[in-house]
Amino acid sequence: MKLRGLYAITDSELLAGKFLSYVEAALEGGVTLLQYRDKSSDEARRLREAEALRNLCERYKTQLIINDDAELAARLNVGVHLGQTDGPLSPTRALLGSKAIIGSTCHAQLALAEQAAKEGASYVAFGRFFNSNTKPGAPSCSLDLLDEAKRTLHLPVCAIGGITLDNAAPLVAHGVDLLAVVHGLFGAQSTAEVTRRARAFNELLKI
């Protein structure tokens, strides 16, 4: 499949009390990838929520990605996104198989992306590009890095970190394939606004 479009990432605190309704509203507006990101240690709840998201994603023909948890991804037969502290990517590729979508956090370093590509990543993620509520301490990324990545990598490039409808256009102009958004999508006052934002992000990417 072609990995291009809006990459919606859940936030348990931001979506408390409206989790599935807001996610479905985003899917209604068009989402290429949906990442379930939950840092809690409540495994039963995480499994329950991930299963609910998988069912929703199947209905909307969207790919579900699990953040940091290859075992849960394998259990649900979905993709996974790995950070730099999650170890090498190759064992995860062996666990999930050749068709699974596996993403890799590469911060602001092209060398990390090149290594991820060698190990079988499906896409690489650079960021943060703007001030981020989710990862305020992450190193900042330049648009030049995107240009370099597009020249040297033959993989979809994802941008993450503080992305909103107001600041996403330059990222698209520099060749980004996936816009990963948390607050800029789900920090809305209503489900209708979530759907509107999702559609607007896809319009920027000409989806």
PDB file of N, CA, C and O in Angstrom, residues 99-141:
ATOM      1  N   LYS A  99       5.076  -8.376   5.547  1.00  0.00           N
ATOM      2  CA  LYS A  99       4.029  -7.449   5.088  1.00  0.00           C
ATOM      3  C   LYS A  99       3.630  -6.410   6.137  1.00  0.00           C
ATOM      4  O   LYS A  99       2.943  -5.442   5.819  1.00  0.00           O
ATOM      5  N   ALA A 100       4.034  -6.617   7.378  1.00  0.00           N
ATOM      6  CA  ALA A 100       3.631  -5.693   8.450  1.00  0.00           C
ATOM      7  C   ALA A 100       4.259  -4.316   8.252  1.00  0.00           C
ATOM      8  O   ALA A 100       5.386  -4.196   7.773  1.00  0.00           O
ATOM      9  N   ILE A 101       3.506  -3.288   8.628  1.00  0.00           N
ATOM     10  CA  ILE A 101       4.051  -1.924   8.598  1.00  0.00           C
ATOM     11  C   ILE A 101       4.830  -1.692   9.889  1.00  0.00           C
ATOM     12  O   ILE A 101       4.291  -1.835  10.985  1.00  0.00           O
ATOM     13  N   ILE A 102       6.115  -1.361   9.741  1.00  0.00           N
ATOM     14  CA  ILE A 102       6.966  -1.066  10.893  1.00  0.00           C
ATOM     15  C   ILE A 102       7.609   0.296  10.678  1.00  0.00           C
ATOM     16  O   ILE A 102       8.311   0.510   9.681  1.00  0.00           O
ATOM     17  N   GLY A 103       7.343   1.204  11.605  1.00  0.00           N
ATOM     18  CA  GLY A 103       7.916   2.539  11.524  1.00  0.00           C
ATOM     19  C   GLY A 103       9.016   2.722  12.548  1.00  0.00           C
ATOM     20  O   GLY A 103       9.077   2.012  13.550  1.00  0.00           O
ATOM     21  N   SER A 104       9.895   3.688  12.297  1.00  0.00           N
ATOM     22  CA  SER A 104      11.022   3.921  13.191  1.00  0.00           C
ATOM     23  C   SER A 104      11.194   5.409  13.471  1.00  0.00           C
ATOM     24  O   SER A 104      11.210   6.230  12.553  1.00  0.00           O
ATOM     25  N   THR A 105      11.320   5.737  14.763  1.00  0.00           N
ATOM     26  CA  THR A 105      11.623   7.112  15.171  1.00  0.00           C
ATOM     27  C   THR A 105      13.084   7.397  14.896  1.00  0.00           C
ATOM     28  O   THR A 105      13.963   6.669  15.373  1.00  0.00           O
ATOM     29  N   CYS A 106      13.361   8.454  14.147  1.00  0.00           N
ATOM     30  CA  CYS A 106      14.747   8.777  13.778  1.00  0.00           C
ATOM     31  C   CYS A 106      15.170  10.161  14.268  1.00  0.00           C
ATOM     32  O   CYS A 106      16.239  10.650  13.889  1.00  0.00           O
ATOM     33  N   HIS A 107      14.315  10.788  15.101  1.00  0.00           N
ATOM     34  CA  HIS A 107      14.612  12.109  15.675  1.00  0.00           C
ATOM     35  C   HIS A 107      15.036  13.083  14.577  1.00  0.00           C
ATOM     36  O   HIS A 107      14.291  13.293  13.635  1.00  0.00           O
ATOM     37  N   ALA A 108      16.245  13.646  14.698  1.00  0.00           N
ATOM     38  CA  ALA A 108      16.707  14.596  13.682  1.00  0.00           C
ATOM     39  C   ALA A 108      17.965  14.057  13.010  1.00  0.00           C
ATOM     40  O   ALA A 108      18.844  14.821  12.598  1.00  0.00           O
ATOM     41  N   GLN A 109      18.061  12.730  12.893  1.00  0.00           N
ATOM     42  CA  GLN A 109      19.298  12.125  12.394  1.00  0.00           C
ATOM     43  C   GLN A 109      19.064  11.246  11.170  1.00  0.00           C
ATOM     44  O   GLN A 109      18.401  10.209  11.259  1.00  0.00           O
ATOM     45  N   LEU A 110      19.651  11.644  10.069  1.00  0.00           N
ATOM     46  CA  LEU A 110      19.527  10.880   8.831  1.00  0.00           C
ATOM     47  C   LEU A 110      20.170   9.498   8.974  1.00  0.00           C
ATOM     48  O   LEU A 110      19.673   8.510   8.433  1.00  0.00           O
ATOM     49  N   ALA A 111      21.257   9.408   9.743  1.00  0.00           N
ATOM     50  CA  ALA A 111      21.956   8.121   9.921  1.00  0.00           C
ATOM     51  C   ALA A 111      21.041   7.084  10.555  1.00  0.00           C
ATOM     52  O   ALA A 111      21.087   5.901  10.199  1.00  0.00           O
ATOM     53  N   LEU A 112      20.210   7.515  11.500  1.00  0.00           N
ATOM     54  CA  LEU A 112      19.263   6.584  12.132  1.00  0.00           C
ATOM     55  C   LEU A 112      18.246   6.077  11.108  1.00  0.00           C
ATOM     56  O   LEU A 112      17.861   4.908  11.125  1.00  0.00           O
ATOM     57  N   ALA A 113      17.833   6.971  10.220  1.00  0.00           N
ATOM     58  CA  ALA A 113      16.863   6.583   9.183  1.00  0.00           C
ATOM     59  C   ALA A 113      17.487   5.602   8.201  1.00  0.00           C
ATOM     60  O   ALA A 113      16.847   4.640   7.770  1.00  0.00           O
ATOM     61  N   GLU A 114      18.745   5.839   7.850  1.00  0.00           N
ATOM     62  CA  GLU A 114      19.430   4.931   6.922  1.00  0.00           C
ATOM     63  C   GLU A 114      19.573   3.536   7.540  1.00  0.00           C
ATOM     64  O   GLU A 114      19.400   2.525   6.862  1.00  0.00           O
ATOM     65  N   GLN A 115      19.874   3.493   8.842  1.00  0.00           N
ATOM     66  CA  GLN A 115      19.988   2.220   9.544  1.00  0.00           C
ATOM     67  C   GLN A 115      18.629   1.507   9.589  1.00  0.00           C
ATOM     68  O   GLN A 115      18.531   0.300   9.348  1.00  0.00           O
ATOM     69  N   ALA A 116      17.572   2.275   9.889  1.00  0.00           N
ATOM     70  CA  ALA A 116      16.217   1.697   9.936  1.00  0.00           C
ATOM     71  C   ALA A 116      15.822   1.125   8.575  1.00  0.00           C
ATOM     72  O   ALA A 116      15.215   0.053   8.490  1.00  0.00           O
ATOM     73  N   ALA A 117      16.182   1.837   7.519  1.00  0.00           N
ATOM     74  CA  ALA A 117      15.870   1.366   6.166  1.00  0.00           C
ATOM     75  C   ALA A 117      16.558   0.026   5.894  1.00  0.00           C
ATOM     76  O   ALA A 117      15.964  -0.908   5.347  1.00  0.00           O
ATOM     77  N   LYS A 118      17.818  -0.083   6.324  1.00  0.00           N
ATOM     78  CA  LYS A 118      18.566  -1.339   6.135  1.00  0.00           C
ATOM     79  C   LYS A 118      17.927  -2.493   6.892  1.00  0.00           C
ATOM     80  O   LYS A 118      17.981  -3.640   6.465  1.00  0.00           O
ATOM     81  N   GLU A 119      17.339  -2.182   8.053  1.00  0.00           N
ATOM     82  CA  GLU A 119      16.771  -3.228   8.907  1.00  0.00           C
ATOM     83  C   GLU A 119      15.321  -3.575   8.544  1.00  0.00           C
ATOM     84  O   GLU A 119      14.699  -4.405   9.192  1.00  0.00           O
ATOM     85  N   GLY A 120      14.790  -2.895   7.535  1.00  0.00           N
ATOM     86  CA  GLY A 120      13.460  -3.285   7.049  1.00  0.00           C
ATOM     87  C   GLY A 120      12.306  -2.403   7.466  1.00  0.00           C
ATOM     88  O   GLY A 120      11.157  -2.852   7.486  1.00  0.00           O
ATOM     89  N   ALA A 121      12.581  -1.137   7.798  1.00  0.00           N
ATOM     90  CA  ALA A 121      11.488  -0.221   8.156  1.00  0.00           C
ATOM     91  C   ALA A 121      10.579   0.032   6.959  1.00  0.00           C
ATOM     92  O   ALA A 121      11.033   0.054   5.811  1.00  0.00           O
ATOM     93  N   SER A 122       9.289   0.237   7.253  1.00  0.00           N
ATOM     94  CA  SER A 122       8.319   0.584   6.198  1.00  0.00           C
ATOM     95  C   SER A 122       8.282   2.090   5.963  1.00  0.00           C
ATOM     96  O   SER A 122       7.947   2.550   4.873  1.00  0.00           O
ATOM     97  N   TYR A 123       8.564   2.865   7.004  1.00  0.00           N
ATOM     98  CA  TYR A 123       8.657   4.318   6.906  1.00  0.00           C
ATOM     99  C   TYR A 123       9.559   4.802   8.030  1.00  0.00           C
ATOM    100  O   TYR A 123       9.807   4.083   9.005  1.00  0.00           O
ATOM    101  N   VAL A 124      10.071   6.024   7.876  1.00  0.00           N
ATOM    102  CA  VAL A 124      10.897   6.632   8.926  1.00  0.00           C
ATOM    103  C   VAL A 124      10.248   7.934   9.368  1.00  0.00           C
ATOM    104  O   VAL A 124       9.644   8.645   8.555  1.00  0.00           O
ATOM    105  N   ALA A 125      10.366   8.227  10.660  1.00  0.00           N
ATOM    106  CA  ALA A 125       9.723   9.428  11.215  1.00  0.00           C
ATOM    107  C   ALA A 125      10.774  10.378  11.775  1.00  0.00           C
ATOM    108  O   ALA A 125      11.620   9.980  12.582  1.00  0.00           O
ATOM    109  N   PHE A 126      10.717  11.629  11.325  1.00  0.00           N
ATOM    110  CA  PHE A 126      11.605  12.676  11.822  1.00  0.00           C
ATOM    111  C   PHE A 126      10.800  13.684  12.639  1.00  0.00           C
ATOM    112  O   PHE A 126       9.658  13.995  12.318  1.00  0.00           O
ATOM    113  N   GLY A 127      11.404  14.235  13.659  1.00  0.00           N
ATOM    114  CA  GLY A 127      10.737  15.262  14.445  1.00  0.00           C
ATOM    115  C   GLY A 127      11.456  15.467  15.758  1.00  0.00           C
ATOM    116  O   GLY A 127      12.382  14.740  16.072  1.00  0.00           O
ATOM    117  N   ARG A 128      11.152  16.532  16.484  1.00  0.00           N
ATOM    118  CA  ARG A 128       9.972  17.351  16.290  1.00  0.00           C
ATOM    119  C   ARG A 128      10.263  18.545  15.379  1.00  0.00           C
ATOM    120  O   ARG A 128      11.376  19.070  15.400  1.00  0.00           O
ATOM    121  N   PHE A 129       9.279  18.994  14.647  1.00  0.00           N
ATOM    122  CA  PHE A 129       9.451  20.153  13.780  1.00  0.00           C
ATOM    123  C   PHE A 129       8.972  21.437  14.450  1.00  0.00           C
ATOM    124  O   PHE A 129       9.446  22.520  14.131  1.00  0.00           O
ATOM    125  N   PHE A 130       8.040  21.309  15.380  1.00  0.00           N
ATOM    126  CA  PHE A 130       7.496  22.468  16.096  1.00  0.00           C
ATOM    127  C   PHE A 130       7.410  22.103  17.574  1.00  0.00           C
ATOM    128  O   PHE A 130       7.666  20.963  17.952  1.00  0.00           O
ATOM    129  N   ASN A 131       7.051  23.060  18.416  1.00  0.00           N
ATOM    130  CA  ASN A 131       6.902  22.765  19.841  1.00  0.00           C
ATOM    131  C   ASN A 131       5.825  21.702  20.027  1.00  0.00           C
ATOM    132  O   ASN A 131       4.728  21.830  19.494  1.00  0.00           O
ATOM    133  N   SER A 132       6.159  20.675  20.788  1.00  0.00           N
ATOM    134  CA  SER A 132       5.263  19.531  20.918  1.00  0.00           C
ATOM    135  C   SER A 132       4.807  19.335  22.350  1.00  0.00           C
ATOM    136  O   SER A 132       5.615  19.343  23.267  1.00  0.00           O
ATOM    137  N   ASN A 133       3.481  19.151  22.518  1.00  0.00           N
ATOM    138  CA  ASN A 133       2.942  18.822  23.839  1.00  0.00           C
ATOM    139  C   ASN A 133       3.318  17.406  24.247  1.00  0.00           C
ATOM    140  O   ASN A 133       3.525  17.108  25.412  1.00  0.00           O
ATOM    141  N   THR A 134       3.379  16.516  23.260  1.00  0.00           N
ATOM    142  CA  THR A 134       3.609  15.098  23.543  1.00  0.00           C
ATOM    143  C   THR A 134       5.065  14.823  23.911  1.00  0.00           C
ATOM    144  O   THR A 134       5.352  14.070  24.824  1.00  0.00           O
ATOM    145  N   LYS A 135       5.995  15.456  23.160  1.00  0.00           N
ATOM    146  CA  LYS A 135       7.424  15.243  23.435  1.00  0.00           C
ATOM    147  C   LYS A 135       8.140  16.589  23.470  1.00  0.00           C
ATOM    148  O   LYS A 135       8.873  16.947  22.542  1.00  0.00           O
ATOM    149  N   PRO A 136       7.946  17.366  24.546  1.00  0.00           N
ATOM    150  CA  PRO A 136       8.508  18.713  24.590  1.00  0.00           C
ATOM    151  C   PRO A 136      10.032  18.749  24.567  1.00  0.00           C
ATOM    152  O   PRO A 136      10.635  19.721  24.127  1.00  0.00           O
ATOM    153  N   GLY A 137      10.683  17.685  25.027  1.00  0.00           N
ATOM    154  CA  GLY A 137      12.144  17.707  25.102  1.00  0.00           C
ATOM    155  C   GLY A 137      12.848  17.164  23.876  1.00  0.00           C
ATOM    156  O   GLY A 137      14.082  17.132  23.827  1.00  0.00           O
ATOM    157  N   ALA A 138      12.101  16.740  22.870  1.00  0.00           N
ATOM    158  CA  ALA A 138      12.725  16.135  21.683  1.00  0.00           C
ATOM    159  C   ALA A 138      13.535  17.179  20.909  1.00  0.00           C
ATOM    160  O   ALA A 138      13.168  18.355  20.865  1.00  0.00           O
ATOM    161  N   PRO A 139      14.657  16.762  20.302  1.00  0.00           N
ATOM    162  CA  PRO A 139      15.461  17.709  19.520  1.00  0.00           C
ATOM    163  C   PRO A 139      14.674  18.209  18.316  1.00  0.00           C
ATOM    164  O   PRO A 139      13.839  17.490  17.780  1.00  0.00           O
ATOM    165  N   SER A 140      14.936  19.446  17.914  1.00  0.00           N
ATOM    166  CA  SER A 140      14.168  19.992  16.789  1.00  0.00           C
ATOM    167  C   SER A 140      14.809  19.598  15.463  1.00  0.00           C
ATOM    168  O   SER A 140      16.001  19.346  15.368  1.00  0.00           O
ATOM    169  N   CYS A 141      13.972  19.560  14.444  1.00  0.00           N
ATOM    170  CA  CYS A 141      14.346  19.094  13.110  1.00  0.00           C
ATOM    171  C   CYS A 141      14.260  20.243  12.118  1.00  0.00           C
ATOM    172  O   CYS A 141      13.419  21.127  12.266  1.00  0.00           O
TER     173      CYS A 141
END
